[in-house]
């Protein structure tokens, strides 16, 4: 009951209005064709069925159950497979939502038909009672829920007393449904659907109940199902079980094939179609609940129940691994085309994805973008600002394009960014609601679609452990899967308040330092710094670190570094605001000492450096075990610690990892260990 209640709370029925024609066709054909095929098998074998199952009402209930996909089941499995933010996950949830609505209608018809088997008037009274219960919940209770939301101050939690009464209401609605002959689980599901999803009410209910329901109550429910399962009873009743077995197998196979061909008709890739067919064939908790209800109605006996439970377990056990094989959720967004700062012409429009976790990140993004856009170069930058919101109290992720949304004026972050847009920089705003562990999918997908050369991620600098871990998870996933270069920005500069973002459109950053340690990430940092050097309000000090006598140098990387550094120096030789230095070190201790010296000699508003890849291991010798923030790299982590009490900001760059390049931070550390 509570499982279905939470599932109802997470559902957003208004999404049905937004789904496309493709989802409707897949859902309708995916239910009707398997149901008809299963019904045909049932009618052909009706004489060999037991009397109760051979009834028209029972046949309707069985065939509809085999054909319908339950949204709560699909959501849980998609969530575990990390498919929520992928296209296949979104289509599956939308299709399952439509299928669930169709399923509710069949459940009502089935229950009404069962009531009328003995007295025809019982069907009429059942429908009247169902209508009254539904009207009371969706007409009366929903208005109370809306009132609770209105009386809750913005940003505050719903009062505990309301939560308690709503949870008690789950039991009450179940009792009232059972009193009128309606399946006991329908009431909690309807009550959940009547509660607006998301914060504050829906999110609070899910947050306070999901753990105890999913981790404590549900395991007991499965144990309860296991108590009714008797495998030995199948052998002695197999002759009577065959019709239902064939009906179920027919429905499952036909459903998978129907979904596959229907989605293929809408030009989906074949592997995606196959994965979608497999996903929508999954069975789970809802099916087990229905089997128990059939037992209560004396429609099936224990052998039937046992066989259906084993089939449910079997289908899910076989199909779930196949989904991972057909559709890999962790496949990278990496591409073979170069999309980075170094290989983007200065005359070409620069596409940047700027990620925002909260309003405090907005001035940070404005600061760092302003320096690139406010130069004398004849180019423009297209910034796609993505506001990342954690999905709470909802099942389906939401992606909003504010260029197309009618509620844009109510979004303060969007409005603040639009004030910053100007002649050399254009901004498009988006909002994504998704779980922390799948946020990177929306970021990488947007970067891929917009052909971005850079993703800028904010570094969390607060004290809340869970929030910091969530942001680190997002950053790490983006670093591993990004289709372009990535910059992690640690902002410590003084910035304007939320009320004057647009005042002056000037950054407080003036003195920049580029730390060039060598390697592709360092070359990306140098290319970004070169763009900033065109800004008349910026002075740049470029410091190249070299190992003593060239020890530990990679010859190919060294040639690439020399070529880019020479180009940079020749280009900026006449620029008095650009200074170039070289520092020779023997180990990591010398590197740290040099950084301290640089900081003492001159205050820098911003340090720019490469993250990890290609750095001569000699420059970091003795430092790798000390590093704590893998997302920033060894030197980036040290700079954050060194500048705790200053207003110095840090930008750590990682150049795009092309498809086939598998050197991760772990591999990098192994390389260092080998050199040592």
XYZ file of C-alpha atoms in Angstrom:
676
model
C 0.000 0.000 0.000
C 2.708 2.497 0.960
C 4.823 1.462 -2.025
C 1.970 2.333 -4.400
C 1.266 5.522 -2.427
C 4.864 6.724 -2.911
C 4.725 5.722 -6.574
C 1.570 7.809 -6.963
C 3.196 10.816 -5.271
C 6.135 10.647 -7.686
C 3.905 10.505 -10.757
C 3.123 13.729 -12.562
C -0.079 13.106 -14.530
C 0.282 16.467 -16.274
C 3.227 14.974 -18.184
C 0.714 12.968 -20.229
C -0.269 16.199 -22.004
C 3.358 16.778 -22.994
C 4.256 13.340 -24.367
C 4.493 13.002 -28.110
C 2.598 10.901 -30.613
C 5.353 8.296 -30.549
C 4.807 7.525 -26.853
C 1.055 7.141 -27.310
C 1.411 4.731 -30.217
C 4.035 2.639 -28.413
C 1.866 2.479 -25.266
C -1.421 1.704 -27.014
C -0.020 -0.897 -29.420
C 2.181 -2.284 -26.649
C -0.914 -3.013 -24.553
C -3.629 -3.861 -27.086
C -1.775 -6.292 -29.385
C -0.270 -8.480 -26.592
C -3.640 -8.460 -24.830
C -5.485 -9.622 -27.955
C -2.910 -12.327 -28.685
C -3.044 -13.562 -25.092
C -6.848 -13.508 -25.193
C -6.836 -15.536 -28.420
C -4.630 -18.186 -26.749
C -6.913 -18.154 -23.712
C -10.071 -18.646 -25.753
C -8.445 -21.492 -27.676
C -7.512 -23.271 -24.438
C -10.546 -22.213 -22.390
C -11.906 -25.758 -22.106
C -8.770 -26.986 -20.343
C -8.868 -24.160 -17.777
C -10.359 -24.360 -14.323
C -13.884 -23.002 -14.002
C -12.980 -19.794 -12.183
C -10.265 -18.814 -14.663
C -12.447 -19.609 -17.668
C -14.940 -16.869 -16.739
C -15.027 -13.776 -18.952
C -14.161 -11.441 -16.041
C -11.152 -13.563 -15.077
C -9.993 -13.756 -18.683
C -10.146 -9.946 -18.913
C -8.153 -9.522 -15.710
C -5.468 -12.063 -16.662
C -4.875 -10.854 -20.228
C -4.788 -7.184 -19.232
C -2.298 -7.862 -16.437
C 0.028 -9.735 -18.787
C -0.081 -6.893 -21.342
C 0.156 -3.796 -19.143
C 3.446 -2.280 -17.989
C 3.396 -0.947 -14.412
C 5.026 2.470 -13.946
C 6.289 1.789 -10.368
C 8.099 -1.352 -11.542
C 9.694 0.322 -14.564
C 10.802 3.339 -12.523
C 12.637 1.267 -9.916
C 14.518 -0.810 -12.494
C 15.386 2.159 -14.727
C 16.680 3.949 -11.659
C 18.891 0.984 -10.728
C 20.192 0.705 -14.306
C 21.071 4.432 -14.314
C 18.854 5.103 -17.338
C 16.649 7.871 -15.910
C 18.204 10.753 -17.833
C 18.874 8.820 -21.020
C 16.430 9.022 -23.911
C 15.513 5.358 -23.484
C 14.654 5.986 -19.830
C 12.489 9.022 -20.575
C 10.556 7.188 -23.304
C 10.085 4.152 -21.044
C 8.688 6.239 -18.177
C 6.343 8.220 -20.428
C 5.098 5.056 -22.108
C 4.699 3.257 -18.778
C 2.734 6.219 -17.400
C 0.254 5.992 -20.282
C 0.132 2.204 -19.881
C -0.607 2.626 -16.183
C -3.540 4.940 -16.878
C -4.927 2.354 -19.307
C -4.303 -0.313 -16.677
C -6.303 1.532 -14.022
C -9.317 1.533 -16.349
C -9.002 -2.216 -16.895
C -8.688 -2.801 -13.142
C -11.939 -0.926 -12.501
C -13.729 -2.874 -15.255
C -12.324 -6.166 -13.951
C -13.382 -5.421 -10.366
C -16.851 -4.344 -11.523
C -17.254 -7.512 -13.586
C -16.243 -9.634 -10.591
C -18.780 -7.851 -8.393
C -21.536 -8.533 -10.916
C -20.952 -12.265 -11.213
C -23.514 -12.993 -8.486
C -25.758 -9.900 -8.624
C -25.944 -7.602 -11.622
C -26.849 -4.603 -9.412
C -23.607 -5.106 -7.484
C -21.710 -3.822 -10.526
C -23.780 -0.634 -10.553
C -23.234 0.043 -6.834
C -19.542 -0.783 -7.184
C -19.134 1.835 -9.918
C -21.069 4.412 -7.875
C -18.916 3.733 -4.804
C -15.703 3.872 -6.877
C -16.796 7.210 -8.340
C -17.518 8.632 -4.863
C -14.146 7.489 -3.513
C -12.332 8.893 -6.560
C -14.245 12.190 -6.433
C -13.550 12.560 -2.697
C -9.833 12.008 -3.201
C -9.259 14.009 -6.392
C -11.872 16.662 -5.653
C -11.697 17.129 -1.876
C -8.412 15.714 -0.583
C -6.400 17.241 -3.424
C -7.692 20.716 -2.529
C -6.531 20.157 1.048
C -3.082 19.194 -0.256
C -2.935 22.342 -2.387
C -3.912 24.399 0.682
C -1.091 22.781 2.694
C 1.380 23.744 -0.039
C 0.114 27.347 -0.122
C 0.392 27.730 3.655
C 3.957 26.384 3.713
C 6.494 29.257 3.445
C 8.777 29.067 0.431
C 11.926 27.087 1.180
C 10.460 25.604 4.400
C 9.510 22.001 5.129
C 5.892 20.935 5.458
C 4.799 20.730 9.094
C 5.183 17.296 10.658
C 1.538 17.044 11.704
C 0.399 17.217 8.064
C 2.782 14.439 7.092
C 1.497 12.208 9.908
C -2.155 12.714 8.951
C -1.429 12.023 5.274
C 0.367 8.779 6.123
C -2.565 7.749 8.321
C -4.814 8.668 5.397
C -3.094 5.932 3.363
C -4.494 3.332 5.770
C -7.904 5.014 5.816
C -8.245 5.061 2.016
C -7.207 1.408 1.874
C -9.866 0.533 4.455
C -12.605 2.498 2.650
C -11.748 0.837 -0.673
C -11.779 -2.630 0.863
C -15.109 -1.813 2.524
C -16.707 -1.258 -0.892
C -15.108 -4.215 -2.633
C -12.376 -2.193 -4.356
C -8.861 -3.666 -4.292
C -7.209 -2.399 -1.114
C -4.168 -0.956 -2.923
C -6.212 1.309 -5.218
C -7.007 3.831 -2.481
C -3.364 4.546 -1.535
C -2.438 4.818 -5.219
C -5.235 7.318 -5.886
C -4.287 9.290 -2.785
C -0.677 9.468 -3.993
C -1.817 10.673 -7.410
C -3.883 13.424 -5.753
C -0.792 14.892 -4.041
C 1.159 17.377 -6.222
C 4.590 15.934 -6.968
C 7.839 17.663 -6.120
C 8.571 20.123 -3.300
C 7.404 20.983 -0.783
C 4.728 18.361 -0.004
C 5.522 15.526 -2.419
C 9.257 15.813 -1.776
C 8.754 15.787 2.014
C 6.532 12.696 1.909
C 8.971 10.785 -0.290
C 11.969 11.845 1.792
C 10.388 10.787 5.083
C 8.867 7.497 3.937
C 10.864 6.069 1.028
C 13.668 4.554 3.095
C 11.436 2.752 5.591
C 9.055 1.572 2.860
C 11.667 0.374 0.354
C 14.304 -0.950 2.775
C 12.136 -2.342 5.589
C 8.492 -2.880 4.618
C 9.044 -4.106 1.060
C 11.439 -6.929 2.062
C 8.754 -8.158 4.479
C 6.255 -8.023 1.612
C 8.526 -10.204 -0.501
C 8.894 -12.623 2.394
C 5.100 -12.717 2.621
C 4.930 -13.625 -1.079
C 7.538 -16.323 -0.541
C 5.403 -17.900 2.196
C 2.631 -18.501 -0.360
C 5.001 -19.910 -2.979
C 5.137 -23.710 -3.130
C 7.352 -24.924 -5.972
C 6.528 -28.587 -5.432
C 2.850 -27.940 -6.198
C 3.652 -27.078 -9.830
C 4.648 -30.622 -10.792
C 1.317 -32.200 -9.885
C -0.818 -29.493 -11.550
C 1.179 -28.757 -14.712
C -1.643 -29.861 -17.059
C -3.981 -27.204 -15.626
C -1.209 -24.590 -15.511
C -0.250 -24.817 -19.200
C -2.976 -22.459 -20.565
C -1.997 -19.609 -18.231
C 1.685 -20.296 -18.892
C 1.181 -20.064 -22.664
C -0.941 -16.910 -22.298
C 1.769 -15.239 -20.234
C 4.648 -16.242 -22.521
C 2.679 -15.113 -25.587
C 1.890 -11.725 -24.019
C 5.500 -11.106 -22.917
C 7.044 -12.023 -26.292
C 4.420 -10.234 -28.384
C 4.753 -7.115 -26.228
C 8.515 -7.000 -26.721
C 8.221 -7.488 -30.493
C 5.346 -4.989 -30.799
C 7.234 -2.280 -28.909
C 10.356 -2.987 -30.966
C 8.637 -2.594 -34.348
C 6.431 0.320 -33.265
C 9.401 2.335 -32.008
C 11.461 1.338 -35.064
C 8.654 2.762 -37.214
C 9.372 6.131 -35.547
C 13.022 5.973 -36.708
C 14.572 5.040 -33.386
C 17.921 3.175 -33.606
C 17.435 -0.602 -33.619
C 19.421 -1.165 -30.408
C 17.328 1.495 -28.657
C 14.139 -0.157 -29.932
C 15.290 -3.537 -28.645
C 16.233 -2.045 -25.279
C 12.859 -0.290 -25.032
C 11.054 -3.553 -25.799
C 13.026 -5.307 -23.074
C 12.431 -2.530 -20.523
C 8.661 -2.488 -21.072
C 8.539 -6.281 -20.666
C 9.821 -6.118 -17.075
C 7.706 -7.406 -14.181
C 7.890 -6.642 -10.472
C 6.158 -5.642 -7.255
C 2.839 -4.578 -8.781
C 2.406 -7.928 -10.504
C 3.035 -9.764 -7.234
C 0.392 -7.619 -5.553
C -2.117 -8.465 -8.293
C -1.397 -12.193 -7.920
C -2.127 -11.928 -4.186
C -5.386 -10.136 -4.998
C -6.348 -12.951 -7.363
C -5.708 -15.385 -4.523
C -8.048 -13.362 -2.285
C -10.740 -13.513 -4.968
C -10.298 -17.321 -5.183
C -9.548 -16.820 -8.868
C -6.302 -18.793 -8.708
C -4.918 -21.421 -6.366
C -1.440 -21.809 -4.909
C 0.040 -23.720 -7.903
C -1.031 -20.911 -10.248
C 0.312 -18.310 -7.834
C 3.638 -20.127 -7.587
C 4.032 -20.401 -11.346
C 3.189 -16.730 -11.911
C 5.630 -15.603 -9.204
C 8.413 -17.738 -10.707
C 7.654 -16.361 -14.181
C 7.822 -12.802 -12.857
C 11.184 -13.485 -11.227
C 12.420 -15.323 -14.330
C 11.462 -12.591 -16.799
C 13.074 -9.864 -14.710
C 16.200 -11.949 -14.059
C 16.709 -12.672 -17.759
C 15.685 -9.324 -19.240
C 17.579 -6.991 -16.858
C 21.090 -8.228 -17.835
C 20.065 -8.176 -21.509
C 19.199 -4.478 -21.191
C 22.727 -3.772 -19.913
C 24.184 -5.666 -22.876
C 21.987 -4.032 -25.511
C 22.052 -0.523 -24.049
C 25.081 0.345 -21.933
C 24.105 3.204 -19.556
C 27.740 4.028 -18.844
C 28.772 4.369 -22.469
C 30.787 7.564 -22.823
C 29.700 10.591 -24.817
C 33.229 10.799 -26.143
C 33.544 11.495 -29.863
C 36.328 11.500 -32.445
C 35.794 15.143 -33.453
C 37.963 17.649 -31.591
C 35.859 19.994 -29.468
C 38.176 21.955 -27.223
C 39.597 25.450 -26.785
C 43.001 24.669 -28.312
C 41.605 23.547 -31.654
C 38.812 26.153 -31.884
C 39.705 29.095 -34.100
C 39.630 32.548 -32.510
C 37.269 33.679 -35.257
C 34.826 30.843 -34.541
C 31.895 31.153 -32.174
C 32.790 29.508 -28.874
C 30.051 27.309 -27.380
C 30.249 26.911 -23.593
C 28.087 24.905 -21.187
C 27.986 26.693 -17.822
C 26.603 24.560 -14.975
C 24.882 26.161 -11.976
C 23.897 24.403 -8.746
C 22.494 27.413 -6.873
C 22.187 31.198 -7.096
C 25.638 31.676 -5.550
C 27.182 30.130 -8.665
C 25.734 32.821 -10.963
C 28.254 35.596 -10.113
C 31.031 32.991 -10.393
C 29.947 32.049 -13.888
C 29.609 35.725 -14.858
C 33.118 36.464 -13.551
C 34.887 33.740 -15.496
C 32.882 34.145 -18.716
C 33.240 37.916 -18.763
C 37.013 37.706 -19.083
C 36.777 35.567 -22.220
C 33.953 37.507 -23.865
C 35.187 41.033 -23.064
C 38.169 40.926 -25.390
C 39.049 42.769 -28.582
C 38.861 39.623 -30.737
C 36.097 39.720 -33.391
C 34.161 36.726 -32.101
C 31.164 35.843 -29.972
C 30.559 33.237 -27.303
C 27.366 31.242 -26.992
C 26.823 30.236 -23.379
C 24.281 27.544 -22.523
C 23.625 27.983 -18.797
C 22.273 24.786 -17.236
C 20.661 25.121 -13.797
C 20.964 21.730 -12.081
C 18.231 20.855 -9.590
C 18.118 17.569 -7.689
C 15.053 15.481 -8.500
C 13.078 15.094 -5.244
C 9.539 13.788 -4.896
C 9.246 13.097 -8.623
C 9.892 10.007 -10.713
C 10.561 11.335 -14.216
C 13.452 13.776 -14.823
C 12.482 17.142 -16.312
C 14.496 19.241 -18.771
C 13.291 22.807 -19.427
C 14.467 25.007 -22.282
C 13.725 28.563 -21.094
C 13.845 29.870 -24.661
C 10.660 27.862 -25.258
C 9.127 28.023 -21.762
C 6.333 30.501 -20.975
C 7.361 30.743 -17.293
C 10.830 32.161 -17.958
C 10.106 35.473 -16.209
C 9.684 33.663 -12.898
C 13.210 32.199 -13.009
C 15.623 34.597 -11.213
C 18.749 32.788 -12.398
C 17.641 32.989 -16.025
C 16.847 36.696 -15.637
C 20.229 37.419 -13.998
C 22.091 35.703 -16.827
C 20.097 37.559 -19.466
C 21.217 40.882 -17.920
C 24.802 39.756 -18.494
C 24.271 38.914 -22.184
C 25.700 41.493 -24.552
C 27.242 42.122 -27.931
C 30.017 39.538 -27.613
C 28.172 36.936 -25.584
C 24.766 35.321 -25.965
C 23.128 33.185 -23.284
C 20.536 30.442 -23.455
C 19.185 29.092 -20.165
C 18.021 25.596 -19.245
C 16.896 23.849 -16.074
C 17.360 20.159 -15.395
C 15.652 18.192 -12.612
C 17.440 14.857 -12.188
C 19.146 12.745 -9.492
C 22.729 13.691 -8.609
C 24.100 10.433 -9.977
C 22.593 11.042 -13.422
C 23.035 14.814 -13.768
C 26.152 14.307 -15.873
C 23.975 12.733 -18.569
C 22.013 15.963 -19.084
C 25.231 18.007 -19.066
C 27.019 15.794 -21.583
C 23.947 15.461 -23.781
C 23.517 19.255 -23.957
C 27.233 19.675 -24.716
C 26.950 17.104 -27.501
C 23.844 18.706 -29.038
C 25.238 22.256 -28.903
C 28.706 21.214 -30.127
C 30.268 22.851 -27.092
C 34.024 23.253 -26.720
C 33.973 23.687 -22.947
C 31.904 22.721 -19.922
C 32.407 24.872 -16.820
C 31.572 23.208 -13.502
C 31.451 24.971 -10.118
C 33.499 23.502 -7.294
C 31.502 23.167 -4.074
C 33.152 25.118 -1.275
C 30.598 24.714 1.531
C 30.638 22.565 4.656
C 27.583 20.350 4.031
C 29.037 16.865 3.483
C 26.159 15.367 1.483
C 25.884 18.375 -0.819
C 29.648 18.452 -1.361
C 29.693 14.732 -2.169
C 26.802 15.202 -4.591
C 28.589 17.994 -6.475
C 31.829 15.981 -6.521
C 29.935 13.035 -7.994
C 28.537 15.243 -10.774
C 31.972 16.717 -11.512
C 33.713 13.334 -11.560
C 31.141 11.832 -13.915
C 31.378 14.787 -16.294
C 35.178 14.590 -16.298
C 34.952 10.910 -17.263
C 32.262 11.211 -19.966
C 32.370 14.747 -21.390
C 32.343 15.132 -25.202
C 34.478 18.283 -24.914
C 36.897 20.009 -22.570
C 35.970 20.630 -18.934
C 36.871 23.440 -16.562
C 36.268 23.253 -12.804
C 36.034 26.717 -11.288
C 36.773 27.333 -7.618
C 35.413 30.826 -6.999
C 36.675 32.843 -4.060
C 36.484 36.289 -5.599
C 34.316 39.080 -4.301
C 31.239 39.344 -6.484
C 28.094 41.476 -6.697
C 24.940 40.541 -4.866
C 21.953 38.949 -6.549
C 20.338 42.367 -6.880
C 23.031 43.936 -9.050
C 24.405 41.247 -11.363
C 24.240 43.617 -14.296
C 25.945 46.616 -12.651
C 28.999 47.508 -14.735
C 29.275 43.959 -16.093
C 32.822 44.031 -14.800
C 34.810 41.348 -13.033
C 37.033 42.065 -10.048
C 39.696 39.745 -11.495
C 42.741 41.518 -12.969
C 45.940 39.565 -12.322
C 45.925 36.027 -13.694
C 48.546 33.307 -13.390
C 48.901 30.369 -15.773
C 50.712 27.330 -14.385
C 51.967 25.267 -17.319
C 53.054 21.818 -16.119
C 52.951 20.180 -19.552
C 50.546 17.758 -21.182
C 47.239 18.097 -23.012
C 45.379 19.568 -20.011
C 48.065 22.228 -19.606
C 47.870 23.040 -23.327
C 44.121 23.497 -22.968
C 44.694 25.826 -19.991
C 47.231 27.831 -22.022
C 44.768 28.152 -24.934
C 42.073 29.409 -22.575
C 44.505 31.853 -20.958
C 45.497 33.116 -24.422
C 41.866 34.085 -25.084
C 41.741 35.922 -21.761
C 45.001 37.716 -22.575
C 43.123 39.561 -25.342
C 41.121 41.308 -22.611
C 42.590 44.770 -22.051
C 41.678 44.676 -18.354
C 43.728 41.551 -17.632
C 47.412 41.004 -16.959
C 48.645 37.436 -17.361
C 51.727 35.765 -15.943
C 52.523 32.434 -17.610
C 54.863 30.168 -15.632
C 56.199 27.012 -17.258
C 57.532 24.283 -14.976
C 60.380 22.152 -16.333
C 62.154 19.172 -14.786
C 65.889 19.328 -14.073
C 67.856 18.055 -17.098
C 64.570 16.977 -18.748
C 64.189 14.012 -16.400
C 60.888 12.132 -16.875
C 59.912 14.036 -20.039
C 57.723 12.332 -22.615
C 59.307 13.236 -25.914
C 56.062 13.576 -27.889
C 54.340 15.608 -25.159
C 57.431 17.826 -24.851
C 57.368 18.644 -28.580
C 53.680 19.507 -28.454
C 54.247 21.673 -25.365
C 57.208 23.484 -26.952
C 55.247 24.209 -30.107
C 52.242 25.719 -28.306
C 54.332 27.685 -25.793
C 56.448 29.145 -28.606
C 53.316 30.141 -30.524
C 51.885 31.781 -27.400
C 55.036 33.707 -26.630
C 55.545 34.953 -30.216
C 51.891 36.040 -30.389
C 52.036 37.989 -27.087
C 55.625 39.216 -27.283
C 54.482 42.790 -27.843
C 51.824 42.645 -25.122
C 53.214 44.343 -21.999
C 50.516 42.751 -19.853
C 51.671 39.221 -20.644
C 54.759 37.925 -18.788
C 56.412 34.557 -19.438
C 58.630 32.740 -16.911
C 60.235 29.327 -16.591
C 60.883 27.421 -13.360
C 63.137 24.349 -13.158
C 62.383 21.835 -10.365
C 63.729 18.435 -9.307
C 60.672 17.021 -7.499
C 57.292 17.816 -6.038
C 58.830 19.598 -3.052
C 60.530 22.091 -5.376
C 57.237 22.575 -7.230
C 55.404 23.468 -4.007
C 58.211 25.812 -2.958
C 58.020 27.577 -6.317
C 54.258 28.035 -5.946
C 54.720 29.579 -2.496
C 57.350 31.935 -3.919
C 55.061 33.020 -6.732
C 52.248 33.716 -4.290
C 54.497 35.766 -2.014
C 55.895 37.823 -4.890
C 52.549 38.841 -6.351
C 48.862 38.457 -5.566
C 46.879 36.705 -8.290
C 43.126 36.888 -8.634
C 42.979 33.655 -10.623
C 45.211 30.615 -11.112
C 44.682 28.700 -14.374
C 46.189 25.239 -14.771
C 45.746 21.821 -16.340
C 44.263 18.975 -14.317
C 46.317 15.804 -14.721
C 46.967 14.369 -18.131
C 50.477 14.580 -19.534
C 52.180 16.192 -16.541
C 55.784 15.081 -16.094
C 55.597 12.776 -13.017
C 58.861 14.226 -11.706
C 57.110 17.562 -11.095
C 54.669 15.794 -8.746
C 57.019 13.329 -7.115
C 56.019 12.884 -3.469
C 52.702 14.752 -3.800
C 50.276 12.168 -5.154
C 49.468 10.540 -1.807
C 48.721 13.926 -0.278
C 46.048 14.937 -2.806
C 42.432 14.663 -1.583
C 40.331 16.256 -4.361
C 40.781 14.042 -7.409
C 38.515 16.276 -9.505
C 41.020 19.149 -9.245
C 44.197 17.156 -9.757
C 47.246 17.239 -7.500
C 48.311 20.850 -8.053
C 44.742 22.154 -8.131
C 44.069 20.523 -4.793
C 47.190 22.082 -3.320
C 46.259 25.547 -4.600
C 42.820 25.283 -2.983
C 44.456 24.465 0.362
C 47.128 27.141 -0.056
C 44.606 29.883 -0.768
C 41.990 29.088 1.878
C 42.172 32.544 3.460
C 42.453 34.559 0.248
C 40.127 35.710 -2.531
C 42.185 33.900 -5.169
C 40.078 31.788 -7.528
C 41.224 28.685 -9.383
C 40.290 27.275 -12.787
C 41.366 23.683 -13.483
C 41.173 22.607 -17.125
C 40.866 19.127 -18.632
C 41.185 18.845 -22.391
C 38.627 16.744 -24.249
C 39.320 13.013 -24.038
C 38.754 11.600 -27.502
C 37.132 8.209 -27.999
C 39.718 5.487 -27.463
C 41.788 7.461 -24.961
C 41.435 5.582 -21.697
C 43.964 7.289 -19.450
C 41.999 8.241 -16.347
C 43.240 9.739 -13.134
C 43.747 6.212 -11.829
C 45.909 5.321 -14.815
C 47.775 8.580 -14.350
C 48.630 7.711 -10.760
C 49.791 4.274 -11.880
C 52.112 5.957 -14.384
C 53.567 8.130 -11.621
C 54.086 5.121 -9.381
C 55.920 3.340 -12.221
C 58.209 6.313 -12.836
C 59.016 6.575 -9.148
